[in-house]
Short mmCIF file of C-alpha atoms and ligand atoms in Angstrom, two decimals:
data_model
loop_
_atom_site.label_atom_id
_atom_site.label_comp_id
_atom_site.label_asym_id
_atom_site.label_seq_id
_atom_site.Cartn_x
_atom_site.Cartn_y
_atom_site.Cartn_z
CA UNK A 1 0.04 -0.03 0.04
CA UNK A 2 1.49 3.38 -1.02
CA UNK A 3 1.82 6.42 1.18
CA UNK A 4 -1.20 8.33 -0.29
CA UNK A 5 -3.42 5.23 0.37
CA UNK A 6 -2.45 5.09 3.99
CA UNK A 7 -3.65 8.72 4.31
CA UNK A 8 -6.73 8.29 2.20
CA UNK A 9 -9.03 9.08 5.08
CA UNK A 10 -7.02 12.17 6.16
CA UNK A 11 -5.90 14.24 3.05
CA UNK A 12 -4.48 13.98 -0.28
CA UNK A 13 -0.68 13.45 -0.37
CA UNK A 14 1.23 15.07 -3.32
CA UNK A 15 4.66 15.71 -4.82
CA UNK A 16 6.07 18.37 -6.98
CA UNK A 17 7.68 17.01 -10.13
CA UNK A 18 9.06 18.24 -13.54
CA UNK A 19 8.06 16.58 -16.91
CA UNK A 20 11.76 15.66 -17.57
CA UNK A 21 11.87 13.72 -14.43
CA UNK A 22 8.85 11.56 -15.08
CA UNK A 23 10.98 8.83 -16.79
CA UNK A 24 12.75 8.34 -13.52
CA UNK A 25 10.20 9.31 -10.85
CA UNK A 26 6.86 8.65 -12.60
CA UNK A 27 6.28 5.14 -11.23
CA UNK A 28 7.22 6.11 -7.79
CA UNK A 29 4.90 9.08 -7.91
CA UNK A 30 2.03 7.07 -9.11
CA UNK A 31 2.49 4.43 -6.44
CA UNK A 32 2.91 6.89 -3.47
CA UNK A 33 1.11 10.20 -4.40
CA UNK A 34 -2.42 11.36 -5.35
CA UNK A 35 -1.60 14.71 -6.66
CA UNK A 36 1.15 16.51 -8.57
CA UNK A 37 2.36 20.11 -8.59
CA UNK A 38 4.60 21.34 -11.44
CA UNK A 39 7.88 22.42 -9.91
CA UNK A 40 8.40 25.05 -12.55
CA UNK A 41 6.71 24.43 -15.85
CA UNK A 42 3.44 26.28 -14.89
CA UNK A 43 5.14 29.36 -13.56
CA UNK A 44 4.34 32.56 -15.67
CA UNK A 45 7.69 32.69 -17.24
CA UNK A 46 7.47 29.14 -18.57
CA UNK A 47 4.02 29.42 -19.86
CA UNK A 48 4.05 32.91 -21.35
CA UNK A 49 7.64 33.90 -21.82
CA UNK A 50 6.73 36.78 -24.17
CA UNK A 51 3.32 38.65 -24.36
CA UNK A 52 0.73 36.49 -26.17
CA UNK A 53 3.35 33.64 -26.66
CA UNK A 54 1.79 30.82 -24.72
CA UNK A 55 3.79 27.56 -24.51
CA UNK A 56 1.92 24.69 -22.76
CA UNK A 57 4.05 21.90 -24.01
CA UNK A 58 5.87 21.02 -20.75
CA UNK A 59 2.86 21.68 -18.54
CA UNK A 60 0.68 19.50 -20.80
CA UNK A 61 3.07 16.62 -20.51
CA UNK A 62 2.85 16.77 -16.74
CA UNK A 63 -0.98 17.24 -16.61
CA UNK A 64 -1.44 14.40 -19.17
CA UNK A 65 0.69 12.04 -17.09
CA UNK A 66 -1.14 13.09 -13.90
CA UNK A 67 -4.58 12.35 -15.32
CA UNK A 68 -3.47 9.13 -17.02
CA UNK A 69 -2.54 7.94 -13.60
CA UNK A 70 -5.55 9.31 -11.76
CA UNK A 71 -3.55 12.01 -9.91
CA UNK A 72 -4.89 15.38 -9.24
CA UNK A 73 -2.82 18.48 -10.10
CA UNK A 74 -2.36 21.53 -8.05
CA UNK A 75 -1.95 24.64 -10.27
CA UNK A 76 1.07 26.52 -9.37
CA UNK A 77 1.31 29.46 -9.79
CA UNK A 78 -0.56 32.15 -11.55
CA UNK A 79 0.84 35.39 -10.09
CA UNK A 80 4.41 35.61 -8.60
CA UNK A 81 6.92 38.33 -8.39
CA UNK A 82 9.59 35.75 -9.32
CA UNK A 83 9.83 33.69 -12.64
CA UNK A 84 7.72 36.08 -14.41
CA UNK A 85 8.79 37.53 -17.68
CA UNK A 86 10.02 41.18 -17.41
CA UNK A 87 7.57 42.02 -20.43
CA UNK A 88 4.77 41.85 -17.77
CA UNK A 89 5.82 45.09 -16.14
CA UNK A 90 7.21 47.00 -19.15
CA UNK A 91 5.70 49.28 -21.85
CA UNK A 92 8.71 50.19 -24.02
CA UNK A 93 11.28 51.72 -21.63
CA UNK A 94 8.65 52.52 -19.06
CA UNK A 95 6.65 50.72 -16.46
CA UNK A 96 3.33 49.65 -17.47
CA UNK A 97 0.27 51.46 -16.08
CA UNK A 98 -1.89 49.70 -13.63
CA UNK A 99 -4.63 49.27 -16.21
CA UNK A 100 -2.23 47.54 -18.68
CA UNK A 101 -0.91 45.30 -15.85
CA UNK A 102 -4.28 44.25 -14.87
CA UNK A 103 -5.25 43.42 -18.39
CA UNK A 104 -2.20 41.42 -18.88
CA UNK A 105 -2.84 39.48 -15.67
CA UNK A 106 -6.39 38.86 -16.68
CA UNK A 107 -5.31 37.43 -20.01
CA UNK A 108 -2.62 35.21 -18.38
CA UNK A 109 -4.93 33.81 -15.70
CA UNK A 110 -7.86 33.27 -18.03
CA UNK A 111 -5.80 31.55 -20.69
CA UNK A 112 -3.92 29.25 -18.27
CA UNK A 113 -7.04 28.41 -16.26
CA UNK A 114 -8.98 27.67 -19.47
CA UNK A 115 -6.38 25.27 -20.66
CA UNK A 116 -6.76 23.15 -17.43
CA UNK A 117 -10.30 23.19 -16.47
CA UNK A 118 -10.04 19.97 -14.45
CA UNK A 119 -7.45 21.46 -12.05
CA UNK A 120 -9.39 22.04 -8.88
CA UNK A 121 -6.80 24.06 -6.67
CA UNK A 122 -4.81 26.94 -7.90
CA UNK A 123 -2.19 28.98 -6.16
CA UNK A 124 -3.38 32.37 -7.46
CA UNK A 125 -0.95 34.54 -5.47
CA UNK A 126 2.39 33.28 -4.36
CA UNK A 127 4.49 35.10 -1.61
CA UNK A 128 2.92 38.56 -1.50
CA UNK A 129 3.82 39.38 2.11
CA UNK A 130 7.11 40.78 3.18
CA UNK A 131 9.51 38.95 5.50
CA UNK A 132 10.77 42.14 7.14
CA UNK A 133 9.08 43.23 10.34
CA UNK A 134 8.59 46.79 9.29
CA UNK A 135 6.90 45.99 5.86
CA UNK A 136 3.52 44.44 5.07
CA UNK A 137 3.56 43.82 1.40
CA UNK A 138 6.50 42.41 -0.32
CA UNK A 139 8.18 45.01 -2.52
CA UNK A 140 7.78 43.86 -6.12
CA UNK A 141 6.86 45.24 -9.48
CA UNK A 142 3.32 44.16 -8.83
CA UNK A 143 3.11 46.05 -5.50
CA UNK A 144 5.04 48.98 -6.94
CA UNK A 145 2.66 49.44 -9.85
CA UNK A 146 -0.63 48.43 -8.08
CA UNK A 147 -0.17 48.25 -4.34
CA UNK A 148 -2.34 45.69 -2.73
CA UNK A 149 -5.10 45.78 -5.33
CA UNK A 150 -3.18 43.29 -7.69
CA UNK A 151 -3.88 40.64 -5.16
CA UNK A 152 -7.63 41.24 -5.34
CA UNK A 153 -7.67 41.65 -9.02
CA UNK A 154 -5.88 38.23 -9.37
CA UNK A 155 -8.43 36.45 -7.33
CA UNK A 156 -11.26 37.91 -9.17
CA UNK A 157 -9.90 36.98 -12.52
CA UNK A 158 -9.40 33.47 -11.34
CA UNK A 159 -12.75 33.08 -10.06
CA UNK A 160 -14.19 34.61 -13.25
CA UNK A 161 -12.08 32.04 -15.23
CA UNK A 162 -13.24 28.95 -13.28
CA UNK A 163 -15.95 29.36 -10.75
CA UNK A 164 -15.74 25.97 -9.38
CA UNK A 165 -11.95 26.11 -8.70
CA UNK A 166 -10.47 26.48 -5.21
CA UNK A 167 -8.28 29.60 -5.03
CA UNK A 168 -5.29 29.78 -2.81
CA UNK A 169 -2.90 32.35 -1.33
CA UNK A 170 0.38 30.54 -1.03
CA UNK A 171 3.48 31.64 0.98
CA UNK A 172 6.55 30.53 3.08
CA UNK A 173 7.62 31.33 6.61
CA UNK A 174 3.87 30.90 7.05
CA UNK A 175 4.36 29.66 10.61
CA UNK A 176 6.48 32.51 11.83
CA UNK A 177 4.22 34.38 14.19
CA UNK A 178 4.99 37.76 12.82
CA UNK A 179 4.59 36.84 9.17
CA UNK A 180 1.59 34.61 10.06
CA UNK A 181 -0.22 37.70 11.60
CA UNK A 182 0.47 39.64 8.40
CA UNK A 183 -0.88 36.90 6.18
CA UNK A 184 -4.03 36.56 8.42
CA UNK A 185 -4.44 40.42 8.13
CA UNK A 186 -4.32 40.16 4.23
CA UNK A 187 -6.67 37.15 4.01
CA UNK A 188 -9.06 38.68 6.47
CA UNK A 189 -9.21 41.98 4.51
CA UNK A 190 -9.89 40.03 1.34
CA UNK A 191 -12.62 38.04 2.90
CA UNK A 192 -14.26 41.11 4.33
CA UNK A 193 -14.32 42.53 0.89
CA UNK A 194 -15.91 39.43 -0.64
CA UNK A 195 -12.84 38.52 -2.62
CA UNK A 196 -13.03 34.99 -3.66
CA UNK A 197 -10.22 33.34 -1.74
CA UNK A 198 -10.85 29.77 -0.51
CA UNK A 199 -7.63 28.58 1.08
CA UNK A 200 -4.12 29.14 2.26
CA UNK A 201 -1.20 27.28 1.04
CA UNK A 202 1.28 26.78 3.75
CA UNK A 203 4.48 25.99 1.92
CA UNK A 204 6.19 24.09 4.63
CA UNK A 205 9.89 24.61 3.71
CA UNK A 206 11.00 23.58 7.19
CA UNK A 207 14.13 21.90 8.68
CA UNK A 208 15.00 19.63 11.54
CA UNK A 209 15.25 22.43 13.96
CA UNK A 210 12.21 24.75 13.22
CA UNK A 211 9.58 25.85 13.14
CA UNK A 212 8.40 24.33 16.45
CA UNK A 213 5.24 22.13 16.41
CA UNK A 214 3.54 24.89 18.55
CA UNK A 215 4.23 27.53 15.89
CA UNK A 216 2.86 25.26 13.05
CA UNK A 217 -0.23 24.39 15.18
CA UNK A 218 -0.85 28.18 15.93
CA UNK A 219 -0.56 28.94 12.24
CA UNK A 220 -3.03 26.14 11.28
CA UNK A 221 -5.46 27.48 13.96
CA UNK A 222 -5.13 31.04 12.86
CA UNK A 223 -5.76 30.26 9.17
CA UNK A 224 -8.49 27.83 9.89
CA UNK A 225 -10.20 30.37 12.15
CA UNK A 226 -10.72 32.60 9.06
CA UNK A 227 -12.90 29.81 7.55
CA UNK A 228 -10.30 28.93 5.06
CA UNK A 229 -9.28 25.55 3.76
CA UNK A 230 -5.56 24.67 4.27
CA UNK A 231 -3.28 22.83 1.92
CA UNK A 232 0.34 22.19 2.86
CA UNK A 233 1.89 22.92 -0.58
CA UNK A 234 5.71 22.47 -0.58
CA UNK A 235 6.79 20.46 2.30
CA UNK A 236 10.32 19.53 2.76
CA UNK A 237 12.46 19.02 5.89
CA UNK A 238 16.12 20.19 5.28
CA UNK A 239 18.66 18.24 7.29
CA UNK A 240 20.56 21.63 7.76
CA UNK A 241 19.53 24.67 10.05
CA UNK A 242 19.34 27.68 7.85
CA UNK A 243 22.72 29.20 9.15
CA UNK A 244 24.47 25.90 8.82
CA UNK A 245 26.52 25.85 5.71
CA UNK A 246 28.59 22.70 6.26
CA UNK A 247 29.51 20.86 3.02
CA UNK A 248 31.34 17.82 4.16
CA UNK A 249 28.60 15.17 4.14
CA UNK A 250 28.42 12.62 1.45
CA UNK A 251 25.48 11.06 3.22
CA UNK A 252 23.22 11.93 6.04
CA UNK A 253 24.38 10.97 9.60
CA UNK A 254 22.12 8.42 11.42
CA UNK A 255 21.47 11.14 14.05
CA UNK A 256 20.04 13.44 11.36
CA UNK A 257 17.96 10.66 9.87
CA UNK A 258 16.56 9.92 13.46
CA UNK A 259 15.77 13.51 14.06
CA UNK A 260 14.10 13.74 10.83
CA UNK A 261 12.00 10.78 11.49
CA UNK A 262 10.94 12.32 14.91
CA UNK A 263 10.05 15.73 13.10
CA UNK A 264 8.16 13.95 10.35
CA UNK A 265 6.33 11.86 13.00
CA UNK A 266 5.26 14.89 15.06
CA UNK A 267 4.34 17.04 12.06
CA UNK A 268 2.20 14.31 10.48
CA UNK A 269 0.40 13.56 13.72
CA UNK A 270 -0.34 17.31 14.02
CA UNK A 271 -1.55 17.30 10.40
CA UNK A 272 -3.78 14.27 11.11
CA UNK A 273 -5.30 15.84 14.00
CA UNK A 274 -6.40 18.70 11.68
CA UNK A 275 -7.75 16.62 9.01
CA UNK A 276 -11.02 18.52 8.95
CA UNK A 277 -9.36 21.60 7.66
CA UNK A 278 -6.29 20.23 5.79
CA UNK A 279 -7.15 19.03 2.38
CA UNK A 280 -3.83 17.98 1.14
CA UNK A 281 -0.18 17.76 1.98
CA UNK A 282 2.34 17.99 -1.02
CA UNK A 283 6.04 17.41 -0.87
CA UNK A 284 8.28 19.76 -2.84
CA UNK A 285 9.80 16.62 -4.52
CA UNK A 286 9.14 12.95 -4.51
CA UNK A 287 12.28 11.33 -3.15
CA UNK A 288 15.76 12.33 -2.14
CA UNK A 289 17.36 11.75 -5.60
CA UNK A 290 16.04 15.35 -6.41
CA UNK A 291 15.52 18.29 -4.38
CA UNK A 292 16.03 21.96 -5.05
CA UNK A 293 17.54 22.07 -1.44
CA UNK A 294 20.67 20.46 -2.91
CA UNK A 295 21.35 23.84 -4.67
CA UNK A 296 19.79 26.20 -1.93
CA UNK A 297 20.89 27.84 0.10
CA UNK A 298 24.37 26.28 -0.61
CA UNK A 299 24.97 25.50 -4.25
CA UNK A 300 25.81 21.91 -4.88
CA UNK A 301 25.37 20.70 -1.35
CA UNK A 302 23.41 17.56 -1.23
CA UNK A 303 20.26 17.49 1.00
CA UNK A 304 17.87 14.61 1.96
CA UNK A 305 14.65 16.12 2.91
CA UNK A 306 12.08 13.52 2.02
CA UNK A 307 10.45 10.25 3.16
CA UNK A 308 12.04 8.30 0.40
CA UNK A 309 15.84 7.85 -0.18
CA UNK A 310 17.96 8.34 -3.53
CA UNK A 311 16.68 4.94 -4.67
CA UNK A 312 13.06 5.52 -3.76
CA UNK A 313 13.39 3.29 -0.75
CA UNK A 314 11.44 4.14 2.32
CA UNK A 315 13.33 5.96 5.10
CA UNK A 316 12.76 5.86 8.82
CA UNK A 317 10.76 8.88 8.25
CA UNK A 318 8.37 7.12 6.13
CA UNK A 319 7.99 4.28 8.57
CA UNK A 320 7.04 6.68 11.38
CA UNK A 321 4.70 8.66 9.22
CA UNK A 322 2.80 5.67 8.14
CA UNK A 323 2.91 3.89 11.58
CA UNK A 324 -0.19 5.31 13.06
CA UNK A 325 -2.54 2.73 14.56
CA UNK A 326 -5.59 1.45 12.84
CA UNK A 327 -7.63 2.77 15.78
CA UNK A 328 -6.60 6.37 14.84
CA UNK A 329 -7.80 5.66 11.31
CA UNK A 330 -11.31 6.85 10.77
C1 LIG B 401 9.01 28.72 -3.60
C2 LIG B 401 8.09 28.56 -4.80
C3 LIG B 401 8.28 27.28 -5.50
C4 LIG B 401 9.67 26.97 -5.75
C5 LIG B 401 10.30 27.01 -4.47
C6 LIG B 401 11.73 26.61 -4.56
O1 LIG B 401 8.56 28.10 -2.58
O2 LIG B 401 6.67 28.69 -4.47
O3 LIG B 401 7.57 27.28 -6.79
O4 LIG B 401 10.18 27.87 -6.65
O5 LIG B 401 10.32 28.36 -3.98
O6 LIG B 401 11.99 25.61 -5.33
#
C-alpha cells in the first residue's frame, strides 16, 4: 500500500515534479502520491515567456501524465513576483500602467485556467507578504505598480475564469508568528471585501530544528479560524539549519535521519489531528534523488529532505509517518 493510500481518510498526499523527471520518478509518484504540482513548468515565465506567446508543452506533459494515472494536479502558480517575464511590467522603456498590468494579468490567468479546467486547486498569488518586520507587502513590481489591489484583481480574474476552482494564497515562513499575523491580516481583509479566496497554501519549507510544532499548530489554527481550507503545498525538511553551511557530508548521519523521523512523525500527527481543515499535503519533490535544496541555500550541497531515499526506498521517516494505529484511522 502506498503512502497516499495510507492517508486516504485524512488528506491527499502530493509531490512536486518536472516533466523531464517523469521517466525516472513517474512510477514512484504514481505508487505513493495522489497529486502532482508542477515544480516550474506552470510558472508565468515558462507558460508565457513573451506577451501572447503561450507555451503549454511542458505543462501539458505533466498534466497528461497525472490524469492518465488518476492523480490530481495543483495549479502553481498564476501570479508571482519571481519567474515572471520582464515584459509583464514593461511598456517600451517605461513601467506599465496599472490598467495595462491588470489586463495582462487577466489574459494570463484566463488563458492558463481555461487550458486546465480539471485542475481544482490553484495557487493564485504566491508570496506577496514581506519577510521584514517593518513591511507588510513584499516590494515587487506588482506592489509598486498596483499596491495591494493586484492581489484582489488576481483572485477576481481566477474566479471569473473557473467558478468551481479552489483559489489559494500561498506563502513560506507561514508559521513564523509575525509573518503569520500579516498573512492573516491580508486574508481577513480580502474575505471582508468578498474577494473569492478559499484557502491558504502553507508552503512548509522547514528543517530539523524549526519551526516548532507549537508554531505550526498556531498557524493552522489562525488560518482555519478565518474559515479557509488549508493545503500544505511545498513540504520538505532540510537536514541543515538555515545558518548551517557545512558541506562535508556525502550521506546523512544516522542522528540526522533519526531527528528527521521524529520531526516528520510529530508533524504528520499534528496534520492528522487537523484533517477537518487540511485537504492536502504536497512534498516539494518525490524522493531524495532530487531536491531544490541540493542547490539552496548552498549551491551543490546535497540534501535529503523527504520520506524516500535516493533509490526511492522508504526511510525511517516514512515508517514513522505511516505507523499510526488502525484505531486512529477513521
Ligand atoms: C517557492 C516557490 C516554488 C519553488 C520554491 C523553490 O517556494 O513557491 O515554486 O520555486 O520556492 O524551489
